[in-house]
Amino acid sequence: MVHDKEFEVYISYESILERTQEIADKINLDYAGKTPVFIGILNGVFMFAADLMKEIALPAEITFIKLASYQDTTSTGNIKELIGLRANIKDMDVIIIEDIIDTGETIAHVIKKLQELEPRSVEIATLLLKPEVFNKNIPLKYVGFEIPHKFVIGYGLDYNGQGRNLKDIYQIKEL
Ligand code: IMP
Ligand code: MG
């Protein structure tokens, strides 16, 4: 139980690590001879980023950004600002690391902001993808698991702030 909802184990930590190793192997091959900059999107990605980076055998850099929402007083929209991005990604090969891509709104926003800084390339590595809801024309180069449109927690992912510390990924239990 987390808050009012019941969850059950969906992807074991063992399977996560196995798949993470496969993704790292691909990245190591694809970026051989390069020095990519990995940019993790907090908070949810902290566990995946840690396990992925341990298997990256490149002279890579890793940094993290956070999306902060605030109400702009001059517009009705909910503006999301990127916090913590080092400006110097110009002409660099960027790999964005995400825990989960749902509609793709978040990743689309992050890519738009990053492109303004003129990187040489931008690719995405996401542990989870919900293909039924993803509706963006954005190529996702590294995807860990495609999952149904059901809420998941654990391994960094939260439900109203809780569940991030769980080692496995859990899926909501529907009655
Ligand atoms: P998107 O912008 O719709 O792609 O949503 C991405 C963000 O929504 C993720 O970074 C998560 O913070 C959150 N999210 C989407 N689906 C889930 C889920 O099943 N569990 C926990 N968080 C989720
Ligand atoms: Mg996230």
GROMACS .gro file of C-alpha atoms and ligand atoms in nm:
model
  199
    1MET     CA    1   0.000   0.000   0.000
    2VAL     CA    2   0.118   0.351  -0.081
    3HIS     CA    3  -0.123   0.616   0.042
    4ASP     CA    4  -0.465   0.479  -0.056
    5LYS     CA    5  -0.355   0.255  -0.346
    6GLU     CA    6  -0.245  -0.104  -0.368
    7PHE     CA    7   0.049  -0.202  -0.589
    8GLU     CA    8   0.210  -0.530  -0.697
    9VAL     CA    9   0.559  -0.610  -0.822
   10TYR     CA   10   0.570  -0.561  -1.197
   11ILE     CA   11   0.939  -0.548  -1.302
   12SER     CA   12   1.198  -0.693  -1.066
   13TYR     CA   13   1.520  -0.513  -0.988
   14GLU     CA   14   1.703  -0.807  -1.146
   15SER     CA   15   1.522  -0.753  -1.480
   16ILE     CA   16   1.583  -0.380  -1.458
   17LEU     CA   17   1.956  -0.435  -1.417
   18GLU     CA   18   1.967  -0.686  -1.703
   19ARG     CA   19   1.792  -0.444  -1.940
   20THR     CA   20   2.001  -0.151  -1.816
   21GLN     CA   21   2.316  -0.345  -1.902
   22GLU     CA   22   2.185  -0.402  -2.257
   23ILE     CA   23   2.113  -0.031  -2.300
   24ALA     CA   24   2.458   0.062  -2.166
   25ASP     CA   25   2.620  -0.185  -2.408
   26LYS     CA   26   2.439  -0.018  -2.699
   27ILE     CA   27   2.536   0.331  -2.586
   28ASN     CA   28   2.898   0.223  -2.539
   29LEU     CA   29   2.903   0.100  -2.900
   30ASP     CA   30   2.708   0.390  -3.052
   31TYR     CA   31   2.923   0.654  -2.880
   32ALA     CA   32   3.261   0.485  -2.911
   33GLY     CA   33   3.526   0.756  -2.951
   34LYS     CA   34   3.289   1.027  -2.828
   35THR     CA   35   3.251   1.202  -2.496
   36PRO     CA   36   2.876   1.234  -2.444
   37VAL     CA   37   2.708   1.444  -2.179
   38PHE     CA   38   2.432   1.258  -1.995
   39ILE     CA   39   2.155   1.477  -1.859
   40GLY     CA   40   1.921   1.313  -1.609
   41ILE     CA   41   1.580   1.458  -1.532
   42LEU     CA   42   1.517   1.462  -1.159
   43ASN     CA   43   1.368   1.342  -0.935
   44GLY     CA   44   1.243   1.015  -1.078
   45VAL     CA   45   1.556   0.923  -1.273
   46PHE     CA   46   1.801   0.904  -0.985
   47MET     CA   47   1.805   0.525  -0.954
   48PHE     CA   48   1.810   0.447  -1.327
   49ALA     CA   49   2.080   0.709  -1.387
   50ALA     CA   50   2.296   0.556  -1.113
   51ASP     CA   51   2.268   0.200  -1.242
   52LEU     CA   52   2.306   0.300  -1.608
   53MET     CA   53   2.612   0.516  -1.553
   54LYS     CA   54   2.795   0.237  -1.370
   55GLU     CA   55   2.793   0.041  -1.697
   56ILE     CA   56   2.895   0.329  -1.924
   57ALA     CA   57   3.256   0.278  -2.030
   58LEU     CA   58   3.300   0.613  -2.208
   59PRO     CA   59   3.470   0.932  -2.089
   60ALA     CA   60   3.125   1.069  -2.018
   61GLU     CA   61   2.994   1.354  -1.810
   62ILE     CA   62   2.674   1.337  -1.609
   63THR     CA   63   2.462   1.624  -1.488
   64PHE     CA   64   2.104   1.662  -1.372
   65ILE     CA   65   1.824   1.905  -1.436
   66LYS     CA   66   1.494   1.959  -1.267
   67LEU     CA   67   1.169   2.093  -1.406
   68ALA     CA   68   1.012   2.350  -1.182
   69SER     CA   69   0.656   2.456  -1.250
   70TYR     CA   70   0.535   2.799  -1.160
   71GLN     CA   71   0.245   3.021  -1.260
   72ASP     CA   72   0.361   3.299  -1.483
   73THR     CA   73   0.173   3.613  -1.382
   74THR     CA   74   0.161   3.737  -1.739
   75SER     CA   75   0.028   3.421  -1.901
   76THR     CA   76  -0.232   3.164  -1.818
   77GLY     CA   77  -0.007   2.873  -1.905
   78ASN     CA   78   0.196   2.668  -1.662
   79ILE     CA   79   0.557   2.751  -1.750
   80LYS     CA   80   0.818   2.489  -1.677
   81GLU     CA   81   1.167   2.613  -1.621
   82LEU     CA   82   1.476   2.395  -1.642
   83ILE     CA   83   1.681   2.427  -1.327
   84GLY     CA   84   2.048   2.340  -1.307
   85LEU     CA   85   2.143   2.304  -1.671
   86ARG     CA   86   2.506   2.380  -1.738
   87ALA     CA   87   2.506   2.611  -2.038
   88ASN     CA   88   2.797   2.455  -2.218
   89ILE     CA   89   2.651   2.174  -2.423
   90LYS     CA   90   2.720   2.352  -2.750
   91ASP     CA   91   2.853   2.106  -3.008
   92MET     CA   92   2.832   1.820  -2.760
   93ASP     CA   93   2.656   1.485  -2.788
   94VAL     CA   94   2.377   1.485  -2.533
   95ILE     CA   95   2.193   1.180  -2.401
   96ILE     CA   96   1.887   1.266  -2.193
   97ILE     CA   97   1.807   1.005  -1.927
   98GLU     CA   98   1.445   0.968  -1.813
   99ASP     CA   99   1.266   0.726  -1.584
  100ILE     CA  100   0.937   0.721  -1.774
  101ILE     CA  101   0.783   0.880  -2.080
  102ASP     CA  102   0.407   0.904  -2.071
  103THR     CA  103   0.253   1.167  -2.302
  104GLY     CA  104   0.597   1.298  -2.393
  105GLU     CA  105   0.515   1.655  -2.284
  106THR     CA  106   0.806   1.666  -2.044
  107ILE     CA  107   1.065   1.530  -2.284
  108ALA     CA  108   0.940   1.754  -2.568
  109HIS     CA  109   0.984   2.056  -2.345
  110VAL     CA  110   1.331   1.952  -2.233
  111ILE     CA  111   1.446   1.888  -2.590
  112LYS     CA  112   1.317   2.227  -2.704
  113LYS     CA  113   1.513   2.401  -2.427
  114LEU     CA  114   1.829   2.199  -2.492
  115GLN     CA  115   1.820   2.267  -2.867
  116GLU     CA  116   1.851   2.638  -2.793
  117LEU     CA  117   2.199   2.560  -2.657
  118GLU     CA  118   2.303   2.406  -2.991
  119PRO     CA  119   2.428   2.059  -2.897
  120ARG     CA  120   2.572   1.847  -3.179
  121SER     CA  121   2.318   1.572  -3.114
  122VAL     CA  122   2.045   1.483  -2.867
  123GLU     CA  123   1.922   1.129  -2.801
  124ILE     CA  124   1.696   0.988  -2.532
  125ALA     CA  125   1.738   0.695  -2.298
  126THR     CA  126   1.424   0.614  -2.100
  127LEU     CA  127   1.374   0.316  -1.875
  128LEU     CA  128   0.997   0.305  -1.932
  129LEU     CA  129   0.764   0.411  -2.212
  130LYS     CA  130   0.384   0.407  -2.230
  131PRO     CA  131   0.335   0.377  -2.608
  132GLU     CA  132  -0.045   0.400  -2.582
  133VAL     CA  133  -0.023   0.760  -2.460
  134PHE     CA  134   0.301   0.881  -2.616
  135ASN     CA  135   0.190   1.108  -2.899
  136LYS     CA  136   0.501   1.304  -2.991
  137ASN     CA  137   0.702   1.275  -3.307
  138ILE     CA  138   1.025   1.234  -3.115
  139PRO     CA  139   1.263   0.944  -3.182
  140LEU     CA  140   1.334   0.747  -2.864
  141LYS     CA  141   1.664   0.573  -2.925
  142TYR     CA  142   1.698   0.372  -2.604
  143VAL     CA  143   1.385   0.233  -2.437
  144GLY     CA  144   1.404  -0.013  -2.150
  145PHE     CA  145   1.050  -0.144  -2.128
  146GLU     CA  146   0.726  -0.060  -2.306
  147ILE     CA  147   0.448  -0.079  -2.051
  148PRO     CA  148   0.068  -0.043  -2.057
  149HIS     CA  149  -0.106   0.279  -1.957
  150LYS     CA  150  -0.117   0.192  -1.588
  151PHE     CA  151   0.039   0.378  -1.300
  152VAL     CA  152   0.373   0.245  -1.175
  153ILE     CA  153   0.593   0.332  -0.880
  154GLY     CA  154   0.927   0.231  -0.733
  155TYR     CA  155   1.286   0.251  -0.852
  156GLY     CA  156   1.268   0.630  -0.841
  157LEU     CA  157   0.904   0.671  -0.944
  158ASP     CA  158   0.660   0.811  -0.692
  159TYR     CA  159   0.293   0.827  -0.611
  160ASN     CA  160   0.236   1.163  -0.442
  161GLY     CA  161   0.589   1.170  -0.311
  162GLN     CA  162   0.613   0.815  -0.186
  163GLY     CA  163   0.746   0.490  -0.332
  164ARG     CA  164   1.068   0.620  -0.486
  165ASN     CA  165   1.283   0.408  -0.256
  166LEU     CA  166   1.129   0.076  -0.361
  167LYS     CA  167   1.384  -0.148  -0.531
  168ASP     CA  168   1.148  -0.306  -0.786
  169ILE     CA  169   0.891  -0.140  -1.009
  170TYR     CA  170   0.532  -0.188  -0.895
  171GLN     CA  171   0.211  -0.156  -1.094
  172ILE     CA  172  -0.115  -0.031  -0.953
  173LYS     CA  173  -0.354  -0.313  -0.866
  174GLU     CA  174  -0.694  -0.265  -1.024
  175LEU     CA  175  -0.984  -0.436  -0.854
  176IMP     P1  176   0.487   1.301  -1.962
  176IMP     O1  177   0.527   1.445  -1.964
  176IMP     O2  178   0.339   1.280  -1.980
  176IMP     O3  179   0.568   1.216  -2.060
  176IMP     O4  180   0.511   1.247  -1.816
  176IMP     C1  181   0.637   1.225  -1.768
  176IMP     C2  182   0.640   1.240  -1.618
  176IMP     O5  183   0.516   1.204  -1.556
  176IMP     C3  184   0.743   1.147  -1.560
  176IMP     O6  185   0.869   1.207  -1.553
  176IMP     C4  186   0.685   1.114  -1.426
  176IMP     O7  187   0.727   1.211  -1.331
  176IMP     C5  188   0.537   1.124  -1.444
  176IMP     N1  189   0.473   0.992  -1.466
  176IMP     C6  190   0.413   0.949  -1.578
  176IMP     N2  191   0.365   0.825  -1.563
  176IMP     C7  192   0.396   0.787  -1.437
  176IMP     C8  193   0.374   0.666  -1.361
  176IMP     O8  194   0.314   0.565  -1.407
  176IMP     N3  195   0.423   0.666  -1.234
  176IMP     C9  196   0.489   0.771  -1.180
  176IMP     N4  197   0.511   0.885  -1.247
  176IMP    C10  198   0.465   0.893  -1.374
  177MG      MG  199   1.076   1.183  -1.463
   0.00000   0.00000   0.00000
